[in-house]
């Protein structure tokens, strides 16, 4: 007895021929080698189609990941370029400020020297003025 594929009922299987390669399934005479070849071919086709579908799925997914990574790389390279430009601008500004600072320091030194001279002259003038007053009072 074997189970019928259509309704699940048990049916009687006819005796095998002397070579064991033929039998009846559902009242139809079937060659077992042909049945096995047919099942292998169907299984191979099914497996091949599933593998092809998986390959297409993962290739699509890989393509999306590559596009996203490319966009990210482009964004990061643009940000790095912008940062480099900002750094160069700040470096130029720093150099300009340093030059201006040196000029201001030179002017400050000159003004300090002038102030020192003028202070000394003022001191001399005050001393001279004081002496002249004393001399005038004495006269």
PDB file of C-alpha atoms in Angstrom:
ATOM      1  CA  UNK A   1       0.000   0.000   0.000  1.00  0.00           C
ATOM      2  CA  UNK A   2       1.126   3.539  -0.789  1.00  0.00           C
ATOM      3  CA  UNK A   3      -0.429   6.916  -0.068  1.00  0.00           C
ATOM      4  CA  UNK A   4      -2.139   8.657  -2.971  1.00  0.00           C
ATOM      5  CA  UNK A   5      -0.768  12.171  -3.616  1.00  0.00           C
ATOM      6  CA  UNK A   6      -4.130  13.639  -4.605  1.00  0.00           C
ATOM      7  CA  UNK A   7      -6.359  12.761  -1.659  1.00  0.00           C
ATOM      8  CA  UNK A   8      -4.009  11.084   0.814  1.00  0.00           C
ATOM      9  CA  UNK A   9      -5.864   7.750   0.732  1.00  0.00           C
ATOM     10  CA  UNK A  10      -4.004   4.498   0.767  1.00  0.00           C
ATOM     11  CA  UNK A  11      -3.984   2.627  -2.542  1.00  0.00           C
ATOM     12  CA  UNK A  12      -2.604  -0.728  -3.501  1.00  0.00           C
ATOM     13  CA  UNK A  13       0.539  -0.678  -5.555  1.00  0.00           C
ATOM     14  CA  UNK A  14       0.879  -3.306  -8.223  1.00  0.00           C
ATOM     15  CA  UNK A  15       3.744  -5.700  -8.039  1.00  0.00           C
ATOM     16  CA  UNK A  16       6.955  -4.667  -9.704  1.00  0.00           C
ATOM     17  CA  UNK A  17       8.119  -6.218 -12.933  1.00  0.00           C
ATOM     18  CA  UNK A  18      11.113  -8.447 -12.838  1.00  0.00           C
ATOM     19  CA  UNK A  19      13.580  -5.591 -13.545  1.00  0.00           C
ATOM     20  CA  UNK A  20      12.222  -3.381 -10.684  1.00  0.00           C
ATOM     21  CA  UNK A  21      12.218  -0.247 -12.848  1.00  0.00           C
ATOM     22  CA  UNK A  22       8.513   0.015 -13.588  1.00  0.00           C
ATOM     23  CA  UNK A  23       5.517   0.466 -11.363  1.00  0.00           C
ATOM     24  CA  UNK A  24       2.019   1.882 -11.268  1.00  0.00           C
ATOM     25  CA  UNK A  25       1.218   5.135  -9.551  1.00  0.00           C
ATOM     26  CA  UNK A  26      -2.403   6.207  -9.624  1.00  0.00           C
ATOM     27  CA  UNK A  27      -3.141   3.579 -12.280  1.00  0.00           C
ATOM     28  CA  UNK A  28      -0.437   4.879 -14.647  1.00  0.00           C
ATOM     29  CA  UNK A  29       2.618   2.847 -15.580  1.00  0.00           C
ATOM     30  CA  UNK A  30       5.783   4.863 -14.714  1.00  0.00           C
ATOM     31  CA  UNK A  31       9.468   4.207 -15.376  1.00  0.00           C
ATOM     32  CA  UNK A  32      11.271   4.874 -12.065  1.00  0.00           C
ATOM     33  CA  UNK A  33      14.491   6.088 -13.760  1.00  0.00           C
ATOM     34  CA  UNK A  34      12.504   8.573 -15.832  1.00  0.00           C
ATOM     35  CA  UNK A  35      10.667   9.697 -12.691  1.00  0.00           C
ATOM     36  CA  UNK A  36      13.995  10.162 -10.864  1.00  0.00           C
ATOM     37  CA  UNK A  37      15.478  12.058 -13.812  1.00  0.00           C
ATOM     38  CA  UNK A  38      12.374  14.217 -13.997  1.00  0.00           C
ATOM     39  CA  UNK A  39      12.543  14.995 -10.267  1.00  0.00           C
ATOM     40  CA  UNK A  40      16.267  15.767 -10.490  1.00  0.00           C
ATOM     41  CA  UNK A  41      15.675  18.052 -13.453  1.00  0.00           C
ATOM     42  CA  UNK A  42      12.800  19.820 -11.670  1.00  0.00           C
ATOM     43  CA  UNK A  43      14.867  20.184  -8.482  1.00  0.00           C
ATOM     44  CA  UNK A  44      17.854  21.503 -10.464  1.00  0.00           C
ATOM     45  CA  UNK A  45      15.631  24.012 -12.277  1.00  0.00           C
ATOM     46  CA  UNK A  46      14.042  25.138  -8.992  1.00  0.00           C
ATOM     47  CA  UNK A  47      17.418  25.467  -7.287  1.00  0.00           C
ATOM     48  CA  UNK A  48      18.877  27.339 -10.256  1.00  0.00           C
ATOM     49  CA  UNK A  49      15.969  29.774 -10.397  1.00  0.00           C
ATOM     50  CA  UNK A  50      16.176  30.407  -6.631  1.00  0.00           C
ATOM     51  CA  UNK A  51      19.926  30.984  -6.827  1.00  0.00           C
ATOM     52  CA  UNK A  52      19.471  33.365  -9.762  1.00  0.00           C
ATOM     53  CA  UNK A  53      16.833  35.269  -7.808  1.00  0.00           C
ATOM     54  CA  UNK A  54      19.150  35.489  -4.784  1.00  0.00           C
ATOM     55  CA  UNK A  55      22.017  36.640  -7.016  1.00  0.00           C
ATOM     56  CA  UNK A  56      19.855  39.406  -8.523  1.00  0.00           C
ATOM     57  CA  UNK A  57      18.634  40.440  -5.057  1.00  0.00           C
ATOM     58  CA  UNK A  58      22.127  40.674  -3.621  1.00  0.00           C
ATOM     59  CA  UNK A  59      23.536  42.385  -6.717  1.00  0.00           C
ATOM     60  CA  UNK A  60      20.779  45.001  -6.411  1.00  0.00           C
ATOM     61  CA  UNK A  61      21.473  45.378  -2.715  1.00  0.00           C
ATOM     62  CA  UNK A  62      25.222  45.643  -3.371  1.00  0.00           C
ATOM     63  CA  UNK A  63      24.576  48.272  -6.032  1.00  0.00           C
ATOM     64  CA  UNK A  64      22.484  50.315  -3.579  1.00  0.00           C
ATOM     65  CA  UNK A  65      25.215  50.025  -0.953  1.00  0.00           C
ATOM     66  CA  UNK A  66      27.856  51.088  -3.492  1.00  0.00           C
ATOM     67  CA  UNK A  67      25.775  54.112  -4.523  1.00  0.00           C
ATOM     68  CA  UNK A  68      25.232  55.093  -0.888  1.00  0.00           C
ATOM     69  CA  UNK A  69      28.939  54.651  -0.137  1.00  0.00           C
ATOM     70  CA  UNK A  70      29.826  56.716  -3.209  1.00  0.00           C
ATOM     71  CA  UNK A  71      27.532  59.512  -2.059  1.00  0.00           C
ATOM     72  CA  UNK A  72      29.019  59.366   1.429  1.00  0.00           C
ATOM     73  CA  UNK A  73      32.574  59.486   0.037  1.00  0.00           C
ATOM     74  CA  UNK A  74      31.646  62.442  -2.163  1.00  0.00           C
ATOM     75  CA  UNK A  75      30.045  64.237   0.784  1.00  0.00           C
ATOM     76  CA  UNK A  76      33.079  63.603   2.993  1.00  0.00           C
ATOM     77  CA  UNK A  77      35.526  64.680   0.301  1.00  0.00           C
ATOM     78  CA  UNK A  78      33.531  67.897  -0.203  1.00  0.00           C
ATOM     79  CA  UNK A  79      33.566  68.508   3.537  1.00  0.00           C
ATOM     80  CA  UNK A  80      37.322  67.844   3.661  1.00  0.00           C
ATOM     81  CA  UNK A  81      37.871  70.223   0.740  1.00  0.00           C
ATOM     82  CA  UNK A  82      35.777  72.894   2.452  1.00  0.00           C
ATOM     83  CA  UNK A  83      37.692  72.400   5.714  1.00  0.00           C
ATOM     84  CA  UNK A  84      40.991  72.689   3.827  1.00  0.00           C
ATOM     85  CA  UNK A  85      39.822  75.941   2.216  1.00  0.00           C
ATOM     86  CA  UNK A  86      38.736  77.312   5.599  1.00  0.00           C
ATOM     87  CA  UNK A  87      42.095  76.308   7.064  1.00  0.00           C
ATOM     88  CA  UNK A  88      43.956  78.066   4.252  1.00  0.00           C
ATOM     89  CA  UNK A  89      41.822  81.211   4.691  1.00  0.00           C
ATOM     90  CA  UNK A  90      42.466  81.218   8.454  1.00  0.00           C
ATOM     91  CA  UNK A  91      46.171  80.654   7.847  1.00  0.00           C
ATOM     92  CA  UNK A  92      46.296  83.643   5.501  1.00  0.00           C
ATOM     93  CA  UNK A  93      44.366  85.746   8.003  1.00  0.00           C
ATOM     94  CA  UNK A  94      46.770  84.690  10.768  1.00  0.00           C
ATOM     95  CA  UNK A  95      49.759  85.709   8.648  1.00  0.00           C
ATOM     96  CA  UNK A  96      48.107  89.047   7.907  1.00  0.00           C
ATOM     97  CA  UNK A  97      47.416  89.637  11.606  1.00  0.00           C
ATOM     98  CA  UNK A  98      51.017  88.701  12.455  1.00  0.00           C
ATOM     99  CA  UNK A  99      52.348  91.213   9.920  1.00  0.00           C
ATOM    100  CA  UNK A 100      50.004  93.873  11.250  1.00  0.00           C
ATOM    101  CA  UNK A 101      51.082  93.062  14.814  1.00  0.00           C
ATOM    102  CA  UNK A 102      54.748  93.487  13.873  1.00  0.00           C
ATOM    103  CA  UNK A 103      54.003  96.851  12.283  1.00  0.00           C
ATOM    104  CA  UNK A 104      52.063  97.957  15.358  1.00  0.00           C
ATOM    105  CA  UNK A 105      54.891  96.786  17.640  1.00  0.00           C
ATOM    106  CA  UNK A 106      57.402  98.796  15.575  1.00  0.00           C
ATOM    107  CA  UNK A 107      55.150 101.859  15.825  1.00  0.00           C
ATOM    108  CA  UNK A 108      54.729 101.253  19.556  1.00  0.00           C
ATOM    109  CA  UNK A 109      58.497 101.108  20.024  1.00  0.00           C
ATOM    110  CA  UNK A 110      58.885 104.289  17.990  1.00  0.00           C
ATOM    111  CA  UNK A 111      56.175 105.991  20.061  1.00  0.00           C
ATOM    112  CA  UNK A 112      57.783 104.800  23.304  1.00  0.00           C
ATOM    113  CA  UNK A 113      61.138 106.223  22.160  1.00  0.00           C
ATOM    114  CA  UNK A 114      59.440 109.469  21.192  1.00  0.00           C
ATOM    115  CA  UNK A 115      57.615 109.522  24.536  1.00  0.00           C
ATOM    116  CA  UNK A 116      60.898 108.939  26.346  1.00  0.00           C
ATOM    117  CA  UNK A 117      62.551 111.756  24.417  1.00  0.00           C
ATOM    118  CA  UNK A 118      59.654 114.124  24.958  1.00  0.00           C
ATOM    119  CA  UNK A 119      59.506 113.211  28.662  1.00  0.00           C
ATOM    120  CA  UNK A 120      63.206 113.936  28.965  1.00  0.00           C
ATOM    121  CA  UNK A 121      62.782 117.223  27.068  1.00  0.00           C
ATOM    122  CA  UNK A 122      59.805 118.080  29.271  1.00  0.00           C
ATOM    123  CA  UNK A 123      61.886 117.381  32.345  1.00  0.00           C
ATOM    124  CA  UNK A 124      64.664 119.575  30.974  1.00  0.00           C
ATOM    125  CA  UNK A 125      62.177 122.313  30.091  1.00  0.00           C
ATOM    126  CA  UNK A 126      60.676 122.166  33.581  1.00  0.00           C
ATOM    127  CA  UNK A 127      64.131 122.303  35.090  1.00  0.00           C
ATOM    128  CA  UNK A 128      65.052 125.194  32.816  1.00  0.00           C
ATOM    129  CA  UNK A 129      61.766 126.959  33.603  1.00  0.00           C
ATOM    130  CA  UNK A 130      62.355 126.462  37.326  1.00  0.00           C
ATOM    131  CA  UNK A 131      65.863 127.833  37.041  1.00  0.00           C
ATOM    132  CA  UNK A 132      64.638 130.816  35.047  1.00  0.00           C
ATOM    133  CA  UNK A 133      61.979 131.593  37.680  1.00  0.00           C
ATOM    134  CA  UNK A 134      64.523 131.388  40.415  1.00  0.00           C
ATOM    135  CA  UNK A 135      66.807 133.653  38.504  1.00  0.00           C
ATOM    136  CA  UNK A 136      63.970 136.074  37.803  1.00  0.00           C
ATOM    137  CA  UNK A 137      62.959 136.120  41.452  1.00  0.00           C
ATOM    138  CA  UNK A 138      66.529 136.770  42.451  1.00  0.00           C
ATOM    139  CA  UNK A 139      66.730 139.774  40.166  1.00  0.00           C
TER     140      UNK A 139
END
